[in-house]
Short mmCIF file of C-alpha atoms in Angstrom, two decimals:
data_model
loop_
_atom_site.label_atom_id
_atom_site.label_comp_id
_atom_site.label_asym_id
_atom_site.label_seq_id
_atom_site.Cartn_x
_atom_site.Cartn_y
_atom_site.Cartn_z
CA MET A 1 -16.74 -0.06 -27.96
CA GLU A 2 -16.19 -0.74 -31.63
CA ASP A 3 -12.91 0.47 -33.13
CA THR A 4 -13.50 1.51 -36.75
CA GLY A 5 -9.93 2.69 -37.35
CA PRO A 6 -7.28 0.64 -39.06
CA PRO A 7 -5.77 -2.05 -36.82
CA ALA A 8 -2.20 -0.78 -37.31
CA ALA A 9 -3.10 2.68 -36.03
CA ALA A 10 -4.74 1.33 -32.90
CA ALA A 11 -1.92 -1.12 -32.22
CA SER A 12 0.79 1.50 -32.55
CA ALA A 13 -0.89 4.00 -30.22
CA ALA A 14 0.79 4.44 -26.86
CA PRO A 15 -1.28 3.71 -23.75
CA GLY A 16 -3.38 6.73 -22.84
CA ALA A 17 -2.87 8.28 -26.30
CA ARG A 18 -5.66 9.58 -28.45
CA VAL A 19 -6.56 7.65 -31.58
CA ASP A 20 -8.18 9.25 -34.60
CA ASP A 21 -11.62 7.74 -35.17
CA ALA A 22 -11.35 6.55 -38.83
CA GLY A 23 -10.66 9.99 -40.19
CA ALA A 24 -13.90 11.43 -38.74
CA GLY A 25 -11.87 14.02 -36.89
CA ALA A 26 -13.19 12.92 -33.49
CA GLU A 27 -10.64 11.88 -30.92
CA ARG A 28 -11.33 9.62 -27.96
CA PRO A 29 -9.11 8.63 -25.07
CA VAL A 30 -7.91 5.07 -24.86
CA ALA A 31 -8.95 3.93 -21.38
CA LYS A 32 -6.33 2.18 -19.32
CA GLU A 33 -6.97 0.67 -15.91
CA LEU A 34 -5.14 2.38 -13.09
CA LYS A 35 -4.12 -0.03 -10.34
CA VAL A 36 -3.87 1.90 -7.09
CA VAL A 37 -2.15 0.20 -4.16
CA VAL A 38 -2.67 1.72 -0.73
CA ALA A 39 -0.41 0.57 2.10
CA VAL A 40 -2.13 0.43 5.47
CA ASP A 41 -1.10 -0.35 9.02
CA ALA A 42 -2.72 0.20 12.41
CA SER A 43 -2.13 3.97 12.31
CA GLU A 44 -4.76 6.61 11.73
CA GLU A 45 -2.41 8.20 9.19
CA SER A 46 -2.64 5.18 6.90
CA LEU A 47 -6.45 5.21 7.07
CA HIS A 48 -6.39 8.94 6.31
CA ALA A 49 -4.28 8.16 3.23
CA LEU A 50 -6.75 5.47 2.15
CA SER A 51 -9.66 7.85 2.65
CA TRP A 52 -7.85 10.54 0.64
CA ALA A 53 -7.12 8.08 -2.17
CA LEU A 54 -10.75 6.95 -2.27
CA ASP A 55 -12.04 10.53 -2.48
CA ASN A 56 -9.42 12.02 -4.78
CA ILE A 57 -8.12 9.24 -7.00
CA VAL A 58 -10.42 6.24 -7.21
CA ARG A 59 -13.58 8.31 -7.44
CA CYS A 60 -12.10 10.34 -10.33
CA HIS A 61 -10.87 7.29 -12.28
CA PRO A 62 -13.76 4.95 -13.11
CA ASN A 63 -11.31 2.37 -14.48
CA ALA A 64 -9.23 2.31 -11.30
CA SER A 65 -8.81 -0.85 -9.27
CA LEU A 66 -7.82 -0.66 -5.63
CA VAL A 67 -5.63 -3.03 -3.63
CA VAL A 68 -5.12 -2.47 0.10
CA VAL A 69 -1.80 -3.93 1.28
CA HIS A 70 -0.60 -4.58 4.82
CA ALA A 71 2.98 -5.63 5.62
CA GLN A 72 3.67 -7.82 8.63
CA HIS A 73 7.05 -8.92 9.93
CA ALA A 74 8.07 -12.51 9.38
CA VAL A 75 7.61 -14.44 12.62
CA ASP A 76 10.80 -16.48 12.30
CA HIS A 77 12.87 -13.32 12.84
CA PHE A 78 11.77 -12.95 16.45
CA VAL A 79 14.44 -13.69 19.05
CA TYR A 80 14.73 -12.86 22.69
CA PRO A 81 17.82 -12.07 24.76
CA ILE A 82 19.09 -14.42 27.45
CA ALA A 83 21.42 -12.23 29.44
CA ALA A 84 21.12 -14.09 32.75
CA HIS A 85 22.85 -17.22 31.42
CA GLY A 86 25.50 -15.47 29.35
CA ILE A 87 24.29 -17.18 26.16
CA GLY A 88 23.37 -14.00 24.28
CA ILE A 89 20.24 -14.59 22.21
CA ALA A 90 18.11 -17.59 21.43
CA TYR A 91 15.26 -18.30 19.09
CA ALA A 92 11.77 -18.45 20.52
CA PRO A 93 10.41 -21.96 21.14
CA PRO A 94 8.02 -23.30 18.44
CA SER A 95 4.96 -22.77 20.64
CA ALA A 96 5.86 -19.11 21.09
CA VAL A 97 6.49 -18.69 17.35
CA GLU A 98 3.09 -20.23 16.56
CA SER A 99 1.43 -17.94 19.10
CA MET A 100 3.13 -14.87 17.58
CA ARG A 101 2.13 -15.98 14.09
CA LYS A 102 -1.52 -16.31 15.09
CA ALA A 103 -1.47 -12.92 16.85
CA GLN A 104 0.04 -11.26 13.75
CA GLU A 105 -2.52 -12.88 11.45
CA GLU A 106 -5.35 -11.65 13.67
CA ASN A 107 -3.83 -8.16 13.76
CA SER A 108 -3.51 -8.12 9.97
CA ARG A 109 -7.14 -9.28 9.61
CA ARG A 110 -8.34 -6.44 11.88
CA ILE A 111 -6.30 -3.83 9.99
CA LEU A 112 -7.49 -4.98 6.57
CA ALA A 113 -11.11 -5.36 7.73
CA ARG A 114 -11.07 -1.77 8.95
CA ALA A 115 -9.61 -0.59 5.63
CA LEU A 116 -12.09 -2.61 3.56
CA ASP A 117 -14.97 -1.26 5.68
CA LEU A 118 -13.84 2.24 4.76
CA CYS A 119 -13.87 1.26 1.08
CA LYS A 120 -17.32 -0.31 1.43
CA GLU A 121 -18.64 2.88 3.07
CA ARG A 122 -17.58 4.77 -0.05
CA GLN A 123 -19.01 2.04 -2.31
CA VAL A 124 -15.62 1.09 -3.74
CA ASP A 125 -14.65 -2.51 -4.46
CA ALA A 126 -11.19 -3.32 -3.20
CA THR A 127 -9.03 -6.35 -2.69
CA ALA A 128 -6.71 -6.93 0.24
CA ALA A 129 -3.28 -8.47 0.49
CA VAL A 130 -0.88 -9.22 3.31
CA VAL A 131 2.83 -9.21 2.48
CA GLU A 132 5.44 -10.56 4.82
CA GLY A 133 8.79 -9.01 5.69
CA ASP A 134 10.22 -5.59 6.38
CA ALA A 135 7.51 -3.09 5.36
CA LYS A 136 9.81 -1.08 3.11
CA GLU A 137 11.01 -4.01 1.05
CA ALA A 138 7.81 -6.06 1.14
CA ILE A 139 5.64 -3.21 -0.12
CA CYS A 140 8.22 -2.33 -2.76
CA GLN A 141 8.18 -5.92 -4.06
CA ALA A 142 4.38 -6.08 -3.87
CA VAL A 143 3.80 -3.00 -6.04
CA GLU A 144 6.23 -4.37 -8.60
CA GLN A 145 4.52 -7.79 -8.70
CA MET A 146 1.07 -6.19 -8.86
CA GLN A 147 2.21 -3.83 -11.64
CA ALA A 148 0.79 -0.91 -9.70
CA GLY A 149 0.26 2.41 -11.42
CA LEU A 150 0.30 4.34 -8.15
CA LEU A 151 1.29 3.64 -4.54
CA VAL A 152 -0.43 5.68 -1.83
CA LEU A 153 0.67 5.71 1.78
CA GLY A 154 0.37 7.84 4.84
CA SER A 155 3.06 9.71 6.69
CA ARG A 156 3.33 10.06 10.43
CA GLY A 157 4.84 13.50 9.92
CA LEU A 158 8.14 12.76 11.63
CA GLY A 159 10.60 15.58 11.82
CA LYS A 160 13.96 15.37 10.05
CA ILE A 161 15.84 14.16 13.13
CA LYS A 162 13.34 11.42 14.04
CA ARG A 163 13.17 10.35 10.39
CA ALA A 164 16.97 10.10 10.24
CA PHE A 165 17.13 7.86 13.30
CA LEU A 166 13.95 5.84 12.86
CA GLY A 167 13.92 5.60 9.08
CA SER A 168 10.88 6.31 7.01
CA VAL A 169 8.87 3.81 5.02
CA SER A 170 7.47 6.63 2.86
CA ASP A 171 10.94 8.02 2.20
CA TYR A 172 12.31 4.60 1.20
CA LEU A 173 9.35 3.82 -1.06
CA SER A 174 9.43 7.21 -2.74
CA HIS A 175 13.00 6.43 -3.81
CA HIS A 176 12.74 2.71 -4.57
CA ALA A 177 9.21 1.86 -5.73
CA CYS A 178 8.75 1.07 -9.41
CA CYS A 179 5.71 3.34 -9.74
CA PRO A 180 4.75 6.88 -8.71
CA VAL A 181 4.33 7.25 -4.93
CA LEU A 182 1.84 9.60 -3.30
CA VAL A 183 2.51 10.34 0.36
CA VAL A 184 -0.53 11.75 2.15
CA LYS A 185 0.56 13.85 5.09
CA PRO A 186 -1.61 14.22 8.17
CA THR A 187 -3.70 17.32 8.49
CA LYS A 188 -2.56 19.90 11.03
CA ALA A 189 -5.22 18.68 13.47
CA GLN A 190 -4.03 15.07 13.10
CA ALA A 191 -0.36 16.03 13.46
CA LYS A 192 -0.97 17.44 16.97
#
C-alpha cells in the first residue's frame, strides 16, 4: 500500500490507530500482525483451545501468525528414591537420563504433530516450539521472548479445591504472562 500522507503523521500514529489519508477524509486501519501463541499438551482440553483459537481468532485476523508451544520438563531434574539403602535420593544413571530424554522428545513430537495437523486441517500455517522447564515458567518466558500479542490455553476445569492443591498453569499464566491470556474452558460435555 502506498502512504500518501506526510511521514511525520504516519510515524507518530500509535499501532492500530487510524491515519488520515492525506486530507481526503478517508480513514484506514494500520494493520499490525497479531502473534498468537497456543500452549498445548497431551490433553484434549489443550487441543480444544487450539481449535477454538483457530476458529475464533486466527480466522478473523488475516494478519495473525500462530505459534504452537509445548513445555516439557527438563530431564536432569529426574531423581528416584533409594529407601532400601538409607541413602535418600540419587540421580538417575546417564543411560536412564538419555532414555528419558528420548522418550520426552518423542512425546513432544507427537503432541506438536497432532496440533499442527489440526492447523493444517483448517488451512492455517503455524510454527511449533518446544520449551523446557516447568510449564508455568517456561511458557511465560516463551511468550515474552516471542513478543506474543495473545496467549491461548486450555483449562481442565479443576474445582477450587483441586486447583489450590495441584496448582493451575492457566491461573499462573493469567497473572504473570506479559500479554493478554485467553483460557478456553472445556464444554459441559467435555467436562464430564
